[in-house]
């Protein structure tokens, strides 16, 4: 085993700028808490949701989807060669969710009440579901990242306990979540049965045990992710009269999920490329090419679903009209779908790191535009107008900057990129 | 369980705004700083707000080629299946029906300030205290506390002409239909709130189409939460299905690679 | 009102002219809405489209100040098309009376005009009735005699044809014809129309004659005395009816007795002058009882000091030397002739016409006492913008007053119903009721006058027996009981008098207001539900009494005899006179005592019982005709307060003429097309060189109120919820005028100037005002709500800075409603 190399990863001027942005954002956030949301934002009675929801919440969570996509792809669907991409993706996701929560606390009017969501249950509300689901998934991400921590501090005993405990924790999370969200005994029992049978199978040896991460944990991550990525879209199902038909669709949850998968993959490519440059690591180009192929398939599927949805709902007229909403729709499609597809379907570009990076970056940008379109551009409130206040953007920028800085810090001090997988002591392997 | 409602008959309204002031007085909402007027006539303030839960709108229209002045009343519609109640994650908004009263009320101690109710409401009713560090949602409560004491809501009590009447929803609908049927050339043939958003407990009849009163008229005739409910009901199925699919995929994948040791990385 | 509020539900057609009832009397809309539910037609005639118009079925516009032409045209329409109730007119009005040949009308002037004199006056003896041998007016029952009132009326109003009327008023001819047709449809005995009016009618230099046109029309249509009919003034404040009943006006004593003038040295001189005489045995001439009321009043004032020997202290009464009306007072104040002023809940700095002059006049006082709920504009006149407090010598006192909910007492509504109210809350700090302020003043004056002074007797001997408490509050029940009156001597001494029929001229009774005799009676005189226990059962001077004003027994509409008009509610509070809810109700029946309109009868004669059923009849005498048609000698004619016994189409006792005639307001855009007399020939014009002319001031202006604010704004401009609704003073104008002013948009600031002052206000550009096509050209009109002043939470310029110091020929009520101005867009610096 090679010794842990000292990663470079000094940010230099960029780091200073990020830090200053973080300070500005923090100061403005304190001001927001001291005086009220109205003093730092242009949110109004017709536009209760704006940039923070559109960017930090909707886009932020979608961009953190890389975690579950990679985890599922590697640990469930057998894409072994992508293994090196998993842990950074998990870290990106974990930090993404943590900082999403920070952003949410800024946007909520009375954020100290957020714990009461555990007590006051309105399980039929899509937002309740998003809240619970995100809480559970963040916990899952934490659990998924813990091995890196244990490795850093050489806590092999903790790692062993982790291996034994996390399946149970995952099981418990899923069951509790199902109870709270469905209030339906039959479904809870059904789900519990499937999961318990699976885990029993693992313990009995009938189902192969994954020595790196308990499968049940990965499954929990996938299930939670499917639910809340789509539920963020379900939030808007309540507003057919307010959200433009260009974006409003009964299958909005599906569209949100698929675009999250796309964006997650895009983020992984972007993050990989940037960290390889920053930390002086080699770029796993073949992995990224593989991801690029998967991304292009997902783009095509999304494009097909989206086009069909628009046609079947008879919205052709709207997207061809001369309104600002139609214009933004085309920006979203061209930037986020058409150009990346063109790049990825061109063999020379799809093979180059520059091509992959640009395509992925465009997909990420397209996703952000899409979420902002749903949250702001597509909303018509009749009397009011809204555009983000610079302070709103500054607070979001501060949060993102903090996220990047923490990411870099953790990458420098924890084994994110090189892994030492201590073999599971309790595992009987067939190998030497 | 009572299903109480208000019937607003704008033909009887003289635009006196006794209702608007009675609401402020009963709920102890402060006056807003206003300048001149905010509508064709004497409308003030411009719109519902965190302090104004009942607003009389002034509208200059044409009826039969004649100039006329007609008045509307904006307030919470107290829907039968309220979108705000469906949206609220902590059930701070609740539709309550007791023996003698009903209304959509707000439990402020539960509120997160997430403002989802504001997005969901098709009538743009809930208003938020954006300028406060401890902000709450505010809206008309149909004077639920007064109803429980056997009293009329403040606006209905103040109205001199009976433009606002309070009673059982079914009876008020019958009365509205009777008025339209006996004066077909006076009334616009529609009861606003009968089916909008799945039916509301504030019903309006008028002598002009409702968009001329400043009301929103493109509201679906079903509860706004219907589609969202479908998505929410799919959750257990998705969970179950995903668990099965993932479990099976994992097993399938590992069967094909039986015998291969797990790849370790150094 | 001759009728009352609830009675409006009984009408077929409601004419709202000179009033914005739904705006300023929202409860009127309550009863009118119920009437509309039964098919009543509502007519709104106003210079602009108001909130009342939104409520009405038909609307006709008319230029401010042209009411006589407008209604004169309807009168003419009724006469020309024979849409009149002939029998009613013949028997119940003076249509049949023959007028002496000296009466003449020519080119805007009646005979007997004396142009010298300030103001000029008429010698009304030139308008006398021709009397027969017994001294009774001669009548021509065929109404054909060329000098009978009916023919004179027709001739007078023949000049008010439709084209002329529309070209003067600016009304649209087709709409106007419709209005005429709908309203005069009430001529039939089975149909009735009610006429609602307010300040839009009265606040003109010809205000009294405006009302006269309504009276003439309603009489021609047979609408007076019937349910759903009448002449109904919507009083402008909640208790102004009470205040005029109690004579808070210079020219009357309580109960509409006359203030004695200089020259009437003895009581007998006074009574001779004011007690009308009639030689007609069928005329009740109720005012012949005048001496009883006057003596009882004097007994109430000076108690045992007032005796037959000293003319019941008549010499203690101040005698007026002329017109001491509101405008006169301020003119005198301006000239430095008045030393001190009490303003009880009055805000002349905002409410008075020609407000600049009135504010300056206040500076000439030695002292000013304001009694009010809030610091009023008047109380701080001395520190308003543009004046130097150092130059003003007036000593100003501001005394805190209790609001109406903070004290007990009666409030009299427009329908003459005196409703007793109770204290609902304690007032703030040291606030006192008006009664307490006056009581403390009187008691202090009494004490000071004990030590001497100029003519102390009237104060020292003033009877003030009201169980005054330590705060100075009198027992309001003792005050009310004294208004009713009690016996001052004899076996019934101290007992309340049961009705004004029992008041005496010999000093054995006292009564603070004869109209209210019967409102607070001895328990033994009660009957019906009022004998039950309740808050209306009280005790005064040790005797059990009934405060009828506190009665709250509503009638059950289902329990009424068939056809009885609804709403009388005889056991809900008490109204004057003697709880008669619809006055002149003996005109609602034919000569046999059968109701003209059996489906909503007010009274009817029950021949078997030999008495009237229903409302308190306007005199219990039997019907005018015997069953065989011959005249019943025991009867009396229905209009008992007139010496003629009948209502006056021709009114010889008014200052400006027996018939209404259209004159333009003092300031007018056109010359009077009806005659060469531009404005009312007998008004006092204080400053003839300060009359605005159309070349300088081309726009007609009027002032009015909004629902949200109250009078001079002292209360409402200090109430945040009301300020939120209507914060700023504004000028309503048509979009055409706005364009002509150089593109004034809704909300722009404009300057409005008149001969007397200028104001700055926001323009409210609306289609509710249209220009008037008058005298062959378009004339614009604007309207300004007058509630604003320089003090309070919401401030703004007072519309009354623009209005003129001129008033009606009879009452001197200022002409707030029609004057000239100029409007300019404010140039942004």
CSV table of N, CA, C and O in Angstrom, one decimal, chain A residues 24-62:
chain,number,residue,atom,x,y,z
A,24,UNK,N,-18.9,37.7,4.3
A,24,UNK,CA,-20.0,38.6,3.9
A,24,UNK,C,-21.3,37.9,4.1
A,24,UNK,O,-22.2,38.4,4.7
A,25,UNK,N,-21.4,36.6,3.6
A,25,UNK,CA,-22.6,35.9,3.8
A,25,UNK,C,-23.0,35.7,5.2
A,25,UNK,O,-24.2,35.8,5.6
A,26,UNK,N,-22.0,35.4,6.1
A,26,UNK,CA,-22.3,35.2,7.5
A,26,UNK,C,-22.8,36.5,8.2
A,26,UNK,O,-23.8,36.4,8.9
A,27,UNK,N,-22.2,37.6,7.8
A,27,UNK,CA,-22.6,38.8,8.4
A,27,UNK,C,-24.0,39.2,8.0
A,27,UNK,O,-24.9,39.5,8.8
A,28,UNK,N,-24.3,39.0,6.7
A,28,UNK,CA,-25.7,39.3,6.2
A,28,UNK,C,-26.7,38.3,6.8
A,28,UNK,O,-27.8,38.7,7.2
A,29,UNK,N,-26.3,37.1,7.0
A,29,UNK,CA,-27.2,36.1,7.7
A,29,UNK,C,-27.5,36.5,9.1
A,29,UNK,O,-28.6,36.4,9.5
A,30,UNK,N,-26.5,37.0,9.8
A,30,UNK,CA,-26.8,37.5,11.1
A,30,UNK,C,-27.7,38.6,11.1
A,30,UNK,O,-28.7,38.7,12.0
A,31,UNK,N,-27.5,39.5,10.2
A,31,UNK,CA,-28.5,40.6,10.0
A,31,UNK,C,-29.9,40.1,9.8
A,31,UNK,O,-30.9,40.6,10.3
A,32,UNK,N,-30.0,39.1,8.9
A,32,UNK,CA,-31.3,38.5,8.6
A,32,UNK,C,-31.9,38.0,9.9
A,32,UNK,O,-33.1,38.2,10.1
A,33,UNK,N,-31.2,37.3,10.7
A,33,UNK,CA,-31.7,36.8,11.9
A,33,UNK,C,-32.1,37.9,12.9
A,33,UNK,O,-33.1,37.7,13.7
A,34,UNK,N,-31.3,39.0,12.9
A,34,UNK,CA,-31.6,40.0,13.8
A,34,UNK,C,-32.9,40.8,13.5
A,34,UNK,O,-33.6,41.2,14.3
A,35,UNK,N,-33.1,41.1,12.2
A,35,UNK,CA,-34.1,42.0,11.8
A,35,UNK,C,-35.3,41.3,11.1
A,35,UNK,O,-36.4,41.8,11.2
A,36,UNK,N,-35.0,40.3,10.3
A,36,UNK,CA,-36.1,39.7,9.6
A,36,UNK,C,-35.8,39.5,8.1
A,36,UNK,O,-34.9,40.2,7.6
A,37,UNK,N,-36.5,38.5,7.5
A,37,UNK,CA,-36.2,38.2,6.1
A,37,UNK,C,-36.4,39.4,5.2
A,37,UNK,O,-35.7,39.6,4.2
A,38,UNK,N,-37.4,40.2,5.5
A,38,UNK,CA,-37.7,41.3,4.6
A,38,UNK,C,-36.6,42.3,4.4
A,38,UNK,O,-36.6,43.0,3.4
A,39,UNK,N,-35.7,42.3,5.4
A,39,UNK,CA,-34.6,43.3,5.3
A,39,UNK,C,-33.5,42.9,4.4
A,39,UNK,O,-32.6,43.7,4.1
A,40,UNK,N,-33.4,41.6,4.1
A,40,UNK,CA,-32.3,41.2,3.2
A,40,UNK,C,-32.8,40.6,1.9
A,40,UNK,O,-32.0,40.1,1.1
A,41,UNK,N,-34.0,40.6,1.7
A,41,UNK,CA,-34.5,40.0,0.5
A,41,UNK,C,-35.6,40.8,-0.2
A,41,UNK,O,-36.2,41.6,0.5
A,42,UNK,N,-35.9,40.4,-1.4
A,42,UNK,CA,-37.1,41.0,-2.1
A,42,UNK,C,-38.3,40.1,-2.1
A,42,UNK,O,-39.2,40.3,-2.8
A,43,UNK,N,-38.3,39.1,-1.2
A,43,UNK,CA,-39.4,38.2,-1.1
A,43,UNK,C,-40.7,39.1,-0.7
A,43,UNK,O,-40.6,40.0,0.1
A,44,UNK,N,-41.8,38.7,-1.3
A,44,UNK,CA,-43.0,39.5,-1.0
A,44,UNK,C,-44.2,38.5,-0.9
A,44,UNK,O,-44.0,37.3,-1.0
A,45,UNK,N,-45.4,39.1,-0.8
A,45,UNK,CA,-46.6,38.3,-0.5
A,45,UNK,C,-46.9,37.5,-1.8
A,45,UNK,O,-47.5,36.4,-1.7
A,46,UNK,N,-46.6,38.0,-2.9
A,46,UNK,CA,-46.9,37.2,-4.2
A,46,UNK,C,-45.8,36.2,-4.5
A,46,UNK,O,-46.0,35.2,-5.1
A,47,UNK,N,-44.6,36.5,-4.0
A,47,UNK,CA,-43.4,35.6,-4.2
A,47,UNK,C,-42.8,35.2,-2.8
A,47,UNK,O,-41.8,35.8,-2.4
A,48,UNK,N,-43.5,34.3,-2.1
A,48,UNK,CA,-42.9,33.9,-0.8
A,48,UNK,C,-41.6,33.1,-0.9
A,48,UNK,O,-40.9,33.1,0.0
A,49,UNK,N,-41.5,32.5,-2.1
A,49,UNK,CA,-40.2,31.7,-2.3
A,49,UNK,C,-39.5,32.4,-3.4
A,49,UNK,O,-40.0,32.8,-4.4
A,50,UNK,N,-38.2,32.4,-3.3
A,50,UNK,CA,-37.4,33.1,-4.3
A,50,UNK,C,-36.0,32.4,-4.5
A,50,UNK,O,-36.0,31.2,-4.7
A,51,UNK,N,-35.0,33.2,-4.5
A,51,UNK,CA,-33.7,32.7,-4.8
A,51,UNK,C,-33.2,31.6,-3.9
A,51,UNK,O,-32.7,30.6,-4.3
A,52,UNK,N,-33.4,31.8,-2.6
A,52,UNK,CA,-33.0,30.8,-1.6
A,52,UNK,C,-33.6,29.4,-1.8
A,52,UNK,O,-32.9,28.4,-1.8
A,53,UNK,N,-34.9,29.4,-2.0
A,53,UNK,CA,-35.6,28.1,-2.3
A,53,UNK,C,-35.1,27.6,-3.7
A,53,UNK,O,-34.8,26.4,-3.8
A,54,UNK,N,-35.1,28.5,-4.7
A,54,UNK,CA,-34.8,28.0,-6.0
A,54,UNK,C,-33.3,27.5,-6.1
A,54,UNK,O,-33.1,26.4,-6.6
A,55,UNK,N,-32.4,28.2,-5.5
A,55,UNK,CA,-31.0,27.8,-5.7
A,55,UNK,C,-30.5,26.9,-4.6
A,55,UNK,O,-30.1,25.8,-4.8
A,56,UNK,N,-30.6,27.4,-3.3
A,56,UNK,CA,-30.0,26.6,-2.2
A,56,UNK,C,-30.8,25.3,-2.0
A,56,UNK,O,-30.2,24.3,-1.8
A,57,UNK,N,-32.1,25.4,-2.0
A,57,UNK,CA,-32.9,24.2,-1.7
A,57,UNK,C,-33.1,23.3,-2.9
A,57,UNK,O,-32.6,22.1,-2.9
A,58,UNK,N,-33.7,23.8,-3.9
A,58,UNK,CA,-34.1,22.9,-5.0
A,58,UNK,C,-32.8,22.5,-5.8
A,58,UNK,O,-32.6,21.3,-6.0
A,59,UNK,N,-32.0,23.5,-6.2
A,59,UNK,CA,-30.8,23.1,-7.0
A,59,UNK,C,-29.8,22.4,-6.1
A,59,UNK,O,-29.2,21.4,-6.5
A,60,UNK,N,-29.6,22.9,-4.9
A,60,UNK,CA,-28.6,22.4,-4.0
A,60,UNK,C,-28.8,20.9,-3.8
A,60,UNK,O,-27.9,20.1,-3.9
A,61,UNK,N,-30.0,20.5,-3.5
A,61,UNK,CA,-30.3,19.1,-3.2
A,61,UNK,C,-30.1,18.2,-4.5
A,61,UNK,O,-29.6,17.1,-4.4
A,62,UNK,N,-30.5,18.8,-5.6
A,62,UNK,CA,-30.4,18.0,-6.8
A,62,UNK,C,-28.9,17.8,-7.2
A,62,UNK,O,-28.5,16.7,-7.6
